[in-house]
XYZ file of N, CA and C in Angstrom:
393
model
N 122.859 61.289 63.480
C 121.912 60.608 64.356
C 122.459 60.589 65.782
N 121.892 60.947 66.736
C 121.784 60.782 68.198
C 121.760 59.610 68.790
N 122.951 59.402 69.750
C 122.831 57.992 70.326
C 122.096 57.745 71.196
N 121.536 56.733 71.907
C 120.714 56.245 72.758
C 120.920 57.013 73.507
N 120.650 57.403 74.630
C 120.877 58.083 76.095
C 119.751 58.355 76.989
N 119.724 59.247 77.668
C 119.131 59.056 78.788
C 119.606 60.089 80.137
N 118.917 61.185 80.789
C 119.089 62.088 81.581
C 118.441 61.286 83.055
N 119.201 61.417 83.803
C 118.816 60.822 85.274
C 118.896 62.022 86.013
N 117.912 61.446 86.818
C 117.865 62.132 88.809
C 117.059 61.379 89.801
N 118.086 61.576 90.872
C 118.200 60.133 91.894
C 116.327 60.516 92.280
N 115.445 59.512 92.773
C 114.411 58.733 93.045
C 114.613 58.474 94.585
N 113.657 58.042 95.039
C 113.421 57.350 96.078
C 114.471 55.548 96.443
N 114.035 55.421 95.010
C 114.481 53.474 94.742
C 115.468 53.599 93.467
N 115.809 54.429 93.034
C 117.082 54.614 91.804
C 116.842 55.834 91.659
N 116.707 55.615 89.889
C 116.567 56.928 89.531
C 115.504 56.752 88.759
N 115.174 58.165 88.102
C 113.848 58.601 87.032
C 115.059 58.703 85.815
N 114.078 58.195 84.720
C 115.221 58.735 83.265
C 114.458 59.515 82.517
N 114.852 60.340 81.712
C 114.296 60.942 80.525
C 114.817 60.392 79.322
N 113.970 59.579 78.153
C 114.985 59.375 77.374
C 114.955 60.618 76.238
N 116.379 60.784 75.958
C 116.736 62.383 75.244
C 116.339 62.172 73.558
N 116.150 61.393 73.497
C 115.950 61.275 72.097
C 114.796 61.563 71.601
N 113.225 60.805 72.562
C 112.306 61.070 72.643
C 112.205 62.838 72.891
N 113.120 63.008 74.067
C 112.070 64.441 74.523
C 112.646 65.314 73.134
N 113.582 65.372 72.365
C 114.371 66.049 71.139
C 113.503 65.967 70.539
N 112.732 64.861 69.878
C 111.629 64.650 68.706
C 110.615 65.566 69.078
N 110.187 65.383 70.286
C 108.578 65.657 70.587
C 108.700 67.267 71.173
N 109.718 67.870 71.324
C 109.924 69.133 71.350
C 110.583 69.848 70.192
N 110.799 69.309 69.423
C 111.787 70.052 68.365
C 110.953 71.361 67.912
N 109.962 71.478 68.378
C 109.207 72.915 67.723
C 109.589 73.899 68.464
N 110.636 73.674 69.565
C 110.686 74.539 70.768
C 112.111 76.005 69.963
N 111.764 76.858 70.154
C 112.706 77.857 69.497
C 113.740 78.156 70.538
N 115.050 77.932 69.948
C 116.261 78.294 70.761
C 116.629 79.687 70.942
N 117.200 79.816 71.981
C 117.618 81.050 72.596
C 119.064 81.045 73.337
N 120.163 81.893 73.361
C 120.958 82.097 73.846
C 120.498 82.092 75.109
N 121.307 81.265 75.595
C 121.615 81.348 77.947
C 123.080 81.227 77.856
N 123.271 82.409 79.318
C 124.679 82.655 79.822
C 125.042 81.934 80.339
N 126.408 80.954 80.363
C 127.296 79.379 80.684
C 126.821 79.730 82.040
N 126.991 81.232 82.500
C 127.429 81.658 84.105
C 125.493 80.951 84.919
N 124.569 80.761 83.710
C 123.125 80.345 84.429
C 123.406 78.693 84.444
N 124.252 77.924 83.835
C 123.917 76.517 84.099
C 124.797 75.771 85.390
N 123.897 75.640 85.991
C 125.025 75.570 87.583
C 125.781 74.622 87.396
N 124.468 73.328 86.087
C 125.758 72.106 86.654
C 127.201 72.000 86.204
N 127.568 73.201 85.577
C 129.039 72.875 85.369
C 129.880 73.308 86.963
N 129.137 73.459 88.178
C 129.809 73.469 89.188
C 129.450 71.932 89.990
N 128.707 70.934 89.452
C 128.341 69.839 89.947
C 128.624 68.682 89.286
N 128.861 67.009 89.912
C 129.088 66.350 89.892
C 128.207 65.929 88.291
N 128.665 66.633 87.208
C 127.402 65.741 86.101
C 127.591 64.366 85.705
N 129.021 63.602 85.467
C 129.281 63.082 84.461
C 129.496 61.487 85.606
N 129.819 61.927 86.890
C 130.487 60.777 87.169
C 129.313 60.563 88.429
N 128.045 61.156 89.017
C 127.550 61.114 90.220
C 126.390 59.416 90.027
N 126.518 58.995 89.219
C 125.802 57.614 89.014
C 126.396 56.255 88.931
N 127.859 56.399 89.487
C 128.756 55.396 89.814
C 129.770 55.256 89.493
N 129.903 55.902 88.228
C 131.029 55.863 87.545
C 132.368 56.693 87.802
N 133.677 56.299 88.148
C 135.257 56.479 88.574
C 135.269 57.379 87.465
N 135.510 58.785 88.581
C 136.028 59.955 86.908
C 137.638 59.632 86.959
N 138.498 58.640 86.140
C 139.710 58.124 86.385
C 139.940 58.923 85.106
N 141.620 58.858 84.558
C 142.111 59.747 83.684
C 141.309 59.271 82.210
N 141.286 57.997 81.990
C 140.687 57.173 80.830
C 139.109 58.097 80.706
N 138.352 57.617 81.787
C 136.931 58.255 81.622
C 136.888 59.939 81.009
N 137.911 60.942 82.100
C 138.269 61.909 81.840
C 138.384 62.562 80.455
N 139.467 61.429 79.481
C 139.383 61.758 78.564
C 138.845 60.833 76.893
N 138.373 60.275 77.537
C 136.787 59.981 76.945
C 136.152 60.758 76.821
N 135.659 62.015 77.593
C 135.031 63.056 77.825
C 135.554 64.155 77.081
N 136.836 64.493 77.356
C 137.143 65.014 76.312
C 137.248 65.399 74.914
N 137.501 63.792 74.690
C 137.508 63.242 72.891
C 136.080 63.975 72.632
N 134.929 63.242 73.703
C 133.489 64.075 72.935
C 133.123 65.678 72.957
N 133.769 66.101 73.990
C 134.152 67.112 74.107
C 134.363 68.015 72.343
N 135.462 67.718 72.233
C 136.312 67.944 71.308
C 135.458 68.015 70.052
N 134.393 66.608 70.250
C 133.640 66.317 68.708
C 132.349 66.770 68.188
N 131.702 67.346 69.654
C 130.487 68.196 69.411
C 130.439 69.012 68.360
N 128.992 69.346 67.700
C 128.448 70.387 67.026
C 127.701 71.076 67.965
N 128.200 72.259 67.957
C 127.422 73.421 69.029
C 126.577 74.112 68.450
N 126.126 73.379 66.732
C 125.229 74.282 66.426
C 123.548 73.605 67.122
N 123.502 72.445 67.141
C 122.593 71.948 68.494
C 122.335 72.403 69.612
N 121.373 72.950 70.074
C 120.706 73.462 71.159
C 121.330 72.622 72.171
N 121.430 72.790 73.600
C 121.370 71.996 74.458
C 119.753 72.127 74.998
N 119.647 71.170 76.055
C 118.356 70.910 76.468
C 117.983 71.143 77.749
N 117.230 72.683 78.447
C 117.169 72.885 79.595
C 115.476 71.968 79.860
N 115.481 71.707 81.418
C 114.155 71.995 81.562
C 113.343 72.854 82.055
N 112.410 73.107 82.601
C 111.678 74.058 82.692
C 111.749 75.293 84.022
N 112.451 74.308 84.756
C 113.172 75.106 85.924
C 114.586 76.138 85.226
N 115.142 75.222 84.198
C 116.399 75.704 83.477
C 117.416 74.853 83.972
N 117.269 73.647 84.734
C 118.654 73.075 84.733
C 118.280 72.343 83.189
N 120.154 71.625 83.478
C 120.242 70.876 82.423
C 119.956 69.486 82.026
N 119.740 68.892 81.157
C 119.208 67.966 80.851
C 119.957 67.339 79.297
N 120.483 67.669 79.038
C 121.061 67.214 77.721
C 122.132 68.317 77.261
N 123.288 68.016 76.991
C 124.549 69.119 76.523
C 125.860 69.358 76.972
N 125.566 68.677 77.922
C 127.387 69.323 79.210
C 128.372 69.498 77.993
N 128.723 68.126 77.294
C 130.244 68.452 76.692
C 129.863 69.222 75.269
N 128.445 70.172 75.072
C 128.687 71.216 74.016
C 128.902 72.330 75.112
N 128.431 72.083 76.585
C 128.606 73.126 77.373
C 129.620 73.812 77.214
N 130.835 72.443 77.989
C 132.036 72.187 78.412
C 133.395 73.096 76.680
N 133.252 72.880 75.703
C 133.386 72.966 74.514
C 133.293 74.482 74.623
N 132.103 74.829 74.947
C 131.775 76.139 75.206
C 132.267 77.058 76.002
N 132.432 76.726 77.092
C 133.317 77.355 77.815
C 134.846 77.529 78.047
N 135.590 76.216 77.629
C 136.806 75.971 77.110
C 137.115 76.687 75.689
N 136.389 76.991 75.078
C 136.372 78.216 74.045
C 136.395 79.956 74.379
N 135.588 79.749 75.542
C 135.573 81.644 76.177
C 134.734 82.031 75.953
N 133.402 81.448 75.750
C 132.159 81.534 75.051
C 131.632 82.260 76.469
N 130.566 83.028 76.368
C 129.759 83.324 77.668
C 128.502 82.858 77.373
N 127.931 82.431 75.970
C 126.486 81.828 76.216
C 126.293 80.745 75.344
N 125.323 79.807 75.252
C 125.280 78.895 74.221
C 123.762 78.873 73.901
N 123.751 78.408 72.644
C 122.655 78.044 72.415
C 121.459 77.027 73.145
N 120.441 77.393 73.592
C 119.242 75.887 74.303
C 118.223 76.357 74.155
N 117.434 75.256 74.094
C 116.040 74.908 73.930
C 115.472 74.633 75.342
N 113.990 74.849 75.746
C 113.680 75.202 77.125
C 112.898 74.264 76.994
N 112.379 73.219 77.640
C 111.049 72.482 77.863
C 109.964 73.516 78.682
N 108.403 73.790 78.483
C 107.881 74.637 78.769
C 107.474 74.032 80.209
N 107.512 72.449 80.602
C 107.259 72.148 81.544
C 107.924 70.769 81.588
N 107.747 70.132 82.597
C 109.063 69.174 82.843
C 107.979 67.990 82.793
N 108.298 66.332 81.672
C 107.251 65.545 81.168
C 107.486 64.521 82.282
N 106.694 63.672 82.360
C 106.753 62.494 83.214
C 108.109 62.067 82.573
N 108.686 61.171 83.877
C 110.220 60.419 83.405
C 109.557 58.862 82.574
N 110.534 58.666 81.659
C 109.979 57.498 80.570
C 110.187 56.196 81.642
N 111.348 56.456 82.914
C 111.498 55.300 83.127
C 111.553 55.663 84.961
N 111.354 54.083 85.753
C 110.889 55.182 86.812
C 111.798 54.044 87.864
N 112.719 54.573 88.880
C 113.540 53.835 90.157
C 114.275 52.738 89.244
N 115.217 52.995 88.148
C 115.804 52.093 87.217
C 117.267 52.484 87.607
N 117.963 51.485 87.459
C 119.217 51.473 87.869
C 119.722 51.678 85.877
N 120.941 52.740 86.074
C 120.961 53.162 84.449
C 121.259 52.125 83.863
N 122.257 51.555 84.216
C 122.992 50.321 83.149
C 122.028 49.611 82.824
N 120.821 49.168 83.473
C 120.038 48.383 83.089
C 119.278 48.982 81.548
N 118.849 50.190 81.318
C 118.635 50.381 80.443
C 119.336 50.659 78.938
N 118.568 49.913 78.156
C 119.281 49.543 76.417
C 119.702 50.764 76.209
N 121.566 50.757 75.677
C 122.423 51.291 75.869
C 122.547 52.872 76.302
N 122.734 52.493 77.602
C 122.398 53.617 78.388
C 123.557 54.194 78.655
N 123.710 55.569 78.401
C 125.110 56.611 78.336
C 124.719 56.724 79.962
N 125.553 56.288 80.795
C 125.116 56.002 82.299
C 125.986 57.684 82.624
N 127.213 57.652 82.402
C 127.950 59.019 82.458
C 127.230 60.425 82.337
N 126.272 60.568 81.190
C 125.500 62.012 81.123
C 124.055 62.292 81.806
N 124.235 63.039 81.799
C 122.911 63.010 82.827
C 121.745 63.568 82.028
């Protein structure tokens, strides 16, 4: 089972969320396809820590540990542009392996956000770290 979470991008007045659990259910008909690590930019961008949170050694390897604990047989979750939206540390896993592509699932178009100018923590237990 999938924990609570939640994909952000900054808003006008916070942020917009997607919650990942929802968009997983209501897309699961979507057929996966191999994409090359070298197409997901955000492993050159701020994913894990750009919503407040101190990437300090503790957080770091927190990240790791999950890192470490992923099943990569799970799609990650692009949206329809192709960024990311759900997956970094099967990314991360992925590429720290020597992998050049991983498995994802594409949203055919990008859904209204479930939640709208919300500060993350506020929302029931919100993985504020992933995006």
């Amino acid at each position: 089972m999938i924990r609570p979470q939640y994909h952000f991008r900054p808003s006008p007045n916070g942020f917009y969320a997607w919650d990942i659990v929802k968009l997983l259910r209501t897309h699961a008909h979507l057929v996966p396809k191999a994409v090359p690590l070298s197409a997901i930019a955000e492993l050159d961008e701020d994913w894990w820590f750009g919503t407040g949170a101190a990437p300090t050694p503790r957080a770091l390897a927190a990240h790791m540990a999950q890192v470490a604990a992923v099943d990569r047989s799970y799609p990650i979750l692009l949206d329809a542009e192709g960024r990311l939206m759900d997956g970094m540390h099967r990314v991360v896993q992925a590429l720290m392996a020597g992998d050049d592509t991983i498995l994802a699932t594409q949203l055919p178009q990008m859904p209204a956000p479930d939640y709208t100018d919300v500060v993350p923590a506020d929302l029931p237990h919100a993985d504020i770290e992933t995006g």
